C-alpha positions as a printed NumPy array, in Angstrom:
array([[127.181, -72.048, 129.496],
       [125.072, -73.859, 131.962],
       [123.598, -71.844, 135.264],
       [126.219, -72.268, 137.245],
       [128.899, -72.216, 134.858],
       [130.629, -68.   , 136.381],
       [130.998, -65.596, 133.191],
       [134.119, -64.643, 134.138],
       [134.385, -61.582, 131.565],
       [130.576, -60.171, 132.88 ],
       [132.297, -60.829, 136.792],
       [135.931, -59.019, 135.32 ],
       [133.473, -55.98 , 134.445],
       [131.727, -55.221, 137.177],
       [134.475, -55.72 , 139.093],
       [136.306, -52.471, 137.286],
       [132.72 , -50.159, 136.735],
       [131.825, -50.748, 140.308],
       [134.352, -52.039, 142.163],
       [132.899, -55.736, 143.029],
       [134.764, -57.547, 144.886],
       [138.249, -55.367, 144.763],
       [140.4  , -54.973, 146.838],
       [141.086, -51.326, 148.218],
       [145.137, -50.124, 147.663],
       [143.967, -46.916, 149.2  ],
       [143.616, -43.363, 147.492],
       [144.544, -43.306, 144.057],
       [147.643, -41.77 , 143.669],
       [149.356, -40.272, 140.956],
       [153.334, -41.627, 140.959],
       [154.053, -37.6  , 139.383],
       [155.894, -36.499, 142.398],
       [157.275, -39.258, 144.259],
       [158.67 , -39.209, 140.037],
       [159.773, -36.254, 139.982],
       [161.749, -36.859, 142.989],
       [163.554, -39.438, 141.376],
       [164.582, -37.715, 138.389],
       [166.156, -35.112, 140.815],
       [168.012, -37.503, 142.782],
       [169.268, -39.319, 139.391],
       [169.439, -35.862, 136.928],
       [173.011, -34.723, 136.273],
       [172.138, -31.891, 133.812],
       [169.845, -29.571, 135.629],
       [170.414, -29.564, 139.395],
       [167.83 , -27.053, 142.104],
       [169.237, -24.64 , 144.371],
       [168.281, -25.029, 147.875],
       [169.142, -21.124, 148.974],
       [167.235, -19.498, 146.024],
       [164.179, -21.984, 147.092],
       [163.839, -19.927, 150.26 ],
       [164.543, -16.631, 149.037],
       [162.041, -17.574, 145.911],
       [159.944, -18.854, 148.747],
       [159.796, -15.094, 150.629],
       [159.463, -13.246, 147.289],
       [156.432, -15.526, 146.215],
       [154.518, -15.726, 149.306],
       [154.893, -11.457, 149.62 ],
       [153.416, -11.441, 145.721],
       [150.676, -13.928, 145.675],
       [149.329, -11.64 , 148.841],
       [149.661,  -8.408, 147.942],
       [147.751,  -9.86 , 144.721],
       [145.661, -11.868, 146.775],
       [146.241, -14.493, 144.637],
       [143.718, -17.503, 144.743],
       [142.441, -19.823, 142.47 ],
       [139.596, -17.525, 141.911],
       [142.065, -15.432, 140.009],
       [141.33 , -17.986, 136.997],
       [137.487, -17.217, 136.603],
       [138.499, -13.41 , 136.544],
       [140.47 , -13.977, 132.943],
       [138.246, -12.311, 130.29 ],
       [138.685, -15.621, 127.934],
       [137.829, -17.74 , 130.618],
       [134.123, -18.892, 130.697],
       [131.796, -17.682, 133.459],
       [129.726, -20.127, 134.254],
       [128.967, -22.929, 137.053],
       [127.364, -25.877, 134.879],
       [128.219, -28.143, 132.322],
       [128.89 , -26.029, 129.401],
       [132.522, -24.809, 131.783],
       [133.374, -28.795, 131.987],
       [133.161, -29.076, 128.435],
       [135.018, -25.819, 127.86 ],
       [137.331, -27.089, 130.149],
       [138.356, -30.315, 128.726],
       [138.066, -28.912, 125.033],
       [140.658, -26.787, 126.155],
       [142.886, -29.176, 127.946],
       [142.151, -31.764, 125.075],
       [144.509, -29.007, 122.894],
       [145.842, -27.262, 125.057],
       [149.882, -28.053, 124.337],
       [152.443, -26.728, 121.679],
       [151.661, -22.848, 120.997],
       [155.473, -21.691, 120.987],
       [156.643, -20.215, 117.069],
       [159.825, -19.644, 115.555],
       [158.242, -16.844, 113.756],
       [158.328, -13.162, 115.075],
       [155.953, -12.15 , 117.323],
       [154.652, -10.28 , 114.764],
       [153.67 , -13.747, 112.01 ],
       [153.531, -16.36 , 114.209],
       [150.234, -18.215, 115.065],
       [147.825, -15.494, 117.059],
       [143.905, -14.466, 116.534],
       [142.108, -11.982, 116.413],
       [138.539, -11.564, 118.598],
       [136.641,  -9.131, 120.732],
       [138.906,  -5.91 , 118.672],
       [142.685,  -7.487, 120.078],
       [145.196, -10.412, 119.692],
       [146.175, -13.124, 121.315],
       [148.915, -15.278, 121.539],
       [149.842, -18.76 , 122.808],
       [147.837, -20.122, 125.113],
       [144.821, -17.547, 125.335],
       [144.792, -18.078, 121.663],
       [143.148, -21.929, 122.021],
       [140.849, -20.037, 125.366],
       [140.303, -17.428, 122.074],
       [139.986, -20.185, 119.257],
       [137.347, -22.165, 122.034],
       [135.272, -18.892, 122.575],
       [134.504, -17.518, 118.553],
       [132.666, -20.538, 117.536],
       [131.225, -21.02 , 119.995],
       [129.401, -17.498, 119.409],
       [129.501, -18.951, 115.701],
       [127.14 , -21.622, 116.968],
       [130.017, -24.242, 116.308],
       [129.229, -26.449, 118.535],
       [133.525, -26.296, 119.316],
       [133.623, -27.913, 122.818],
       [131.05 , -30.418, 121.911],
       [132.278, -33.945, 122.298],
       [129.58 , -35.177, 120.049],
       [130.41 , -32.656, 117.796],
       [133.708, -34.311, 117.208],
       [133.144, -37.579, 116.523],
       [130.301, -36.679, 113.494],
       [132.495, -35.933, 110.423],
       [130.038, -34.482, 108.487],
       [129.176, -31.56 , 110.268],
       [132.799, -31.523, 112.331],
       [134.726, -32.191, 109.201],
       [139.382, -31.478, 108.84 ],
       [137.305, -28.267, 106.449],
       [135.58 , -26.882, 109.791],
       [137.919, -27.438, 111.69 ],
       [140.629, -25.982, 110.014],
       [138.071, -22.893, 109.48 ],
       [137.612, -22.994, 113.793],
       [141.254, -22.802, 113.976],
       [141.977, -20.326, 111.565],
       [144.755, -17.281, 112.174],
       [145.051, -14.102, 111.663],
       [148.591, -14.722, 110.582],
       [150.439, -16.731, 107.487],
       [151.088, -19.369, 110.554],
       [148.699, -22.156, 110.945],
       [148.364, -23.724, 114.769],
       [151.407, -26.339, 115.429],
       [150.374, -30.409, 115.672],
       [146.941, -28.564, 113.462],
       [146.903, -33.069, 112.806],
       [147.293, -34.133, 116.366],
       [144.602, -31.743, 117.684],
       [142.52 , -33.528, 115.5  ],
       [143.314, -36.785, 116.349],
       [142.889, -35.694, 119.597],
       [139.386, -34.461, 119.468],
       [138.255, -37.267, 117.411],
       [139.349, -39.451, 120.189],
       [138.684, -38.418, 122.751],
       [134.862, -37.921, 121.593],
       [135.604, -41.655, 120.413],
       [135.915, -42.356, 124.312],
       [134.117, -40.4  , 125.888],
       [130.892, -41.846, 123.471],
       [131.755, -45.479, 123.881],
       [132.876, -46.005, 127.781],
       [131.345, -42.284, 129.687],
       [127.504, -41.64 , 127.76 ],
       [129.357, -39.803, 125.37 ],
       [129.66 , -36.99 , 128.88 ],
       [132.826, -35.395, 130.495],
       [130.3  , -35.075, 133.578],
       [130.119, -38.642, 133.572],
       [133.379, -39.523, 133.388],
       [134.169, -36.62 , 136.462],
       [131.907, -38.143, 138.833],
       [133.142, -41.986, 138.129],
       [136.383, -40.384, 139.471],
       [135.013, -39.464, 143.089],
       [135.806, -36.689, 143.893],
       [139.564, -37.951, 143.608],
       [141.82 , -35.44 , 141.945],
       [144.323, -38.035, 141.441],
       [141.458, -40.495, 140.819],
       [139.983, -38.499, 138.089],
       [143.741, -37.457, 136.566],
       [144.704, -41.819, 136.173],
       [141.321, -42.265, 134.573],
       [141.958, -39.477, 132.011],
       [145.733, -40.893, 131.671],
       [144.014, -44.217, 131.438],
       [141.55 , -43.724, 129.036],
       [142.712, -41.789, 126.651],
       [146.116, -41.89 , 125.165],
       [147.045, -38.033, 124.791],
       [146.768, -37.398, 128.306],
       [148.517, -40.468, 128.34 ],
       [151.97 , -38.515, 129.497],
       [154.846, -40.879, 130.689],
       [158.488, -41.426, 129.446],
       [160.765, -43.574, 130.56 ],
       [164.035, -42.092, 132.706],
       [167.651, -43.823, 134.364],
       [165.61 , -47.304, 132.938],
       [162.034, -46.364, 134.81 ],
       [158.654, -45.63 , 133.933],
       [157.725, -41.979, 134.795],
       [154.526, -40.258, 134.882],
       [153.955, -36.215, 134.026],
       [150.59 , -36.352, 133.13 ],
       [150.298, -32.054, 132.673],
       [147.286, -32.257, 130.276],
       [145.624, -34.435, 133.19 ],
       [146.088, -32.668, 135.971],
       [146.579, -28.788, 134.155],
       [142.542, -29.899, 133.816],
       [141.313, -31.071, 136.525],
       [143.457, -27.8  , 138.05 ],
       [140.562, -25.409, 135.991],
       [137.73 , -27.629, 137.026],
       [139.111, -26.995, 140.382],
       [139.16 , -22.686, 140.315],
       [136.458, -22.791, 138.053],
       [134.463, -24.01 , 140.469],
       [135.847, -22.244, 143.33 ],
       [136.089, -26.009, 144.455],
       [132.655, -26.78 , 144.861],
       [129.942, -29.048, 141.999],
       [132.509, -30.612, 139.76 ],
       [135.779, -28.34 , 140.699],
       [135.252, -30.494, 144.322],
       [137.488, -32.487, 144.875],
       [139.153, -33.808, 148.407],
       [142.411, -34.215, 147.212],
       [143.041, -31.268, 144.999],
       [146.992, -30.971, 147.166],
       [148.257, -34.666, 144.485],
       [147.958, -32.478, 142.413],
       [151.683, -30.947, 141.313],
       [153.606, -28.215, 139.509],
       [152.391, -28.75 , 135.273],
       [155.767, -29.586, 133.49 ],
       [155.349, -27.102, 130.792],
       [157.997, -24.566, 129.487],
       [157.33 , -21.638, 130.779],
       [157.938, -22.805, 134.668],
       [161.348, -23.845, 134.345],
       [161.93 , -20.172, 132.337],
       [160.47 , -18.934, 135.45 ],
       [162.314, -21.009, 137.868],
       [165.739, -20.471, 136.401],
       [165.438, -16.192, 136.771],
       [164.449, -16.866, 139.871],
       [167.893, -19.404, 140.14 ],
       [166.232, -21.899, 141.601],
       [166.511, -24.085, 138.526],
       [170.588, -24.679, 136.915],
       [171.082, -26.029, 133.639],
       [175.086, -27.729, 132.38 ],
       [176.318, -25.835, 130.075],
       [175.851, -28.165, 126.964],
       [171.745, -27.239, 128.188],
       [171.877, -24.246, 128.57 ],
       [174.217, -23.2  , 125.076],
       [170.995, -25.421, 123.262],
       [168.586, -23.753, 125.553],
       [170.437, -20.238, 125.122],
       [170.159, -21.291, 121.12 ],
       [166.989, -21.657, 120.693],
       [167.971, -25.162, 119.025],
       [164.405, -28.383, 119.933],
       [164.885, -30.137, 122.21 ],
       [163.213, -33.942, 121.815],
       [160.213, -34.775, 123.335],
       [161.69 , -37.813, 125.008],
       [165.012, -37.262, 125.606],
       [167.103, -37.435, 128.999],
       [167.438, -33.116, 129.247],
       [164.121, -32.715, 128.349],
       [162.771, -35.301, 131.423],
       [164.997, -33.809, 133.756],
       [164.399, -30.111, 132.88 ],
       [159.979, -31.083, 133.957],
       [161.049, -33.543, 136.141],
       [163.23 , -30.928, 138.745],
       [160.258, -28.66 , 137.284],
       [157.677, -30.225, 139.404],
       [159.746, -31.332, 142.053],
       [160.608, -27.261, 142.834],
       [157.616, -26.707, 142.358],
       [157.356, -28.969, 145.8  ],
       [159.891, -27.18 , 147.316],
       [158.587, -24.053, 147.051],
       [155.54 , -25.251, 148.311],
       [157.552, -26.607, 151.579],
       [159.259, -22.82 , 151.977],
       [156.042, -21.419, 152.023],
       [154.783, -23.286, 154.441],
       [157.251, -22.544, 156.902],
       [157.418, -19.706, 156.589],
       [153.388, -19.141, 156.692],
       [152.12 , -22.283, 158.264],
       [148.193, -22.741, 157.466],
       [149.097, -20.104, 153.863],
       [146.043, -21.895, 152.012],
       [148.921, -22.167, 149.029],
       [149.429, -25.271, 146.838],
       [151.322, -26.088, 143.311],
       [148.534, -25.07 , 141.876],
       [148.576, -21.796, 142.784],
       [152.034, -21.865, 143.085],
       [151.755, -22.901, 138.691],
       [149.575, -20.117, 137.604],
       [151.512, -17.634, 139.6  ],
       [154.618, -18.293, 138.273],
       [152.957, -18.895, 134.626],
       [151.634, -14.881, 134.738],
       [154.715, -14.079, 136.506],
       [156.399, -15.721, 133.577],
       [153.873, -12.649, 130.908],
       [154.969, -10.637, 132.668],
       [158.342, -10.974, 132.12 ],
       [157.62 , -10.917, 129.328],
       [155.966,  -8.286, 127.771],
       [158.387,  -6.242, 130.013],
       [160.844,  -7.178, 127.842],
       [162.66 ,  -8.285, 130.886],
       [166.085, -10.187, 130.447],
       [165.561, -14.016, 131.035],
       [166.489, -16.81 , 129.581],
       [164.784, -18.623, 126.418],
       [161.868, -21.192, 126.854],
       [163.316, -25.022, 126.066],
       [161.785, -25.804, 123.033],
       [160.403, -29.384, 122.381],
       [157.244, -29.56 , 120.082],
       [154.79 , -32.134, 121.423],
       [151.679, -32.74 , 122.624],
       [152.317, -33.316, 126.082],
       [152.921, -29.382, 126.821]])
């Protein structure tokens, strides 16, 4: 190559890294809400009820105000980290990297559970307890450098970290190990081994960080095809951003200038709650399958309709709340957090609600 030749590879690298010569296409967009609207408009087996949505908006608003529900509620739980520093950033990244598939076909007594601080934790909270327990035992489970060191972080060590208080091991153990190893390698190669660097590269954009996660990490690329169109759900990428925002009270590592672009996190608990509120309805064959506790394959049209319609339902619920109280500090994140807590309350009360749909997947 002569001195006058252009190094196209270097130029492309500079454009990607610093935006040199890249045309500004406007603020980042995740397309999750847009795709959810498309799914809802073309859904044949899942429907939304606007009358129930309006009634539920008043109920949700009243309850959120009565409980003084806000982003700070996240940090109030005893298992969530309290420090406002890089250790919490790493904890949240690890937590949401592994935040999937906790449901069990076994009884509540026999299902995967973790005993920690004298209590028995199941579901999502079992994962948070696992991480806290490991850190107390001086196992650096939230350190990306640890994940890629297969001598210190062997599969045997990870089985000990994820050990259960019952005979059932954590679901999808091998996939969780794969997620850790892959993420550690990508962080090392692209972000100097630092989750903070990853966050800083998003330049305070929630949508930008979601897109960055989906672009760089296979295990965050939660997408599918519906009616021959690519659709995005990005549940765990979005909840990572939401958890950062909540944990840091919208400041520091949790400061995002477009946080309201984050949608509801399409999993199985919120659709269950939306159904009990009469907001979401299923066709008889789908409802029967759910009530019979039969598995719906990941990527099946029914599953994507449930997820897409749930995202759009929460968006409509948010709009109805703002009609009731313009200026209310409410977004899809807070509604999702609130409905999740409500679902867990009803579970404890053994209230009559439809079972959640069952899909075994790393996406939620």
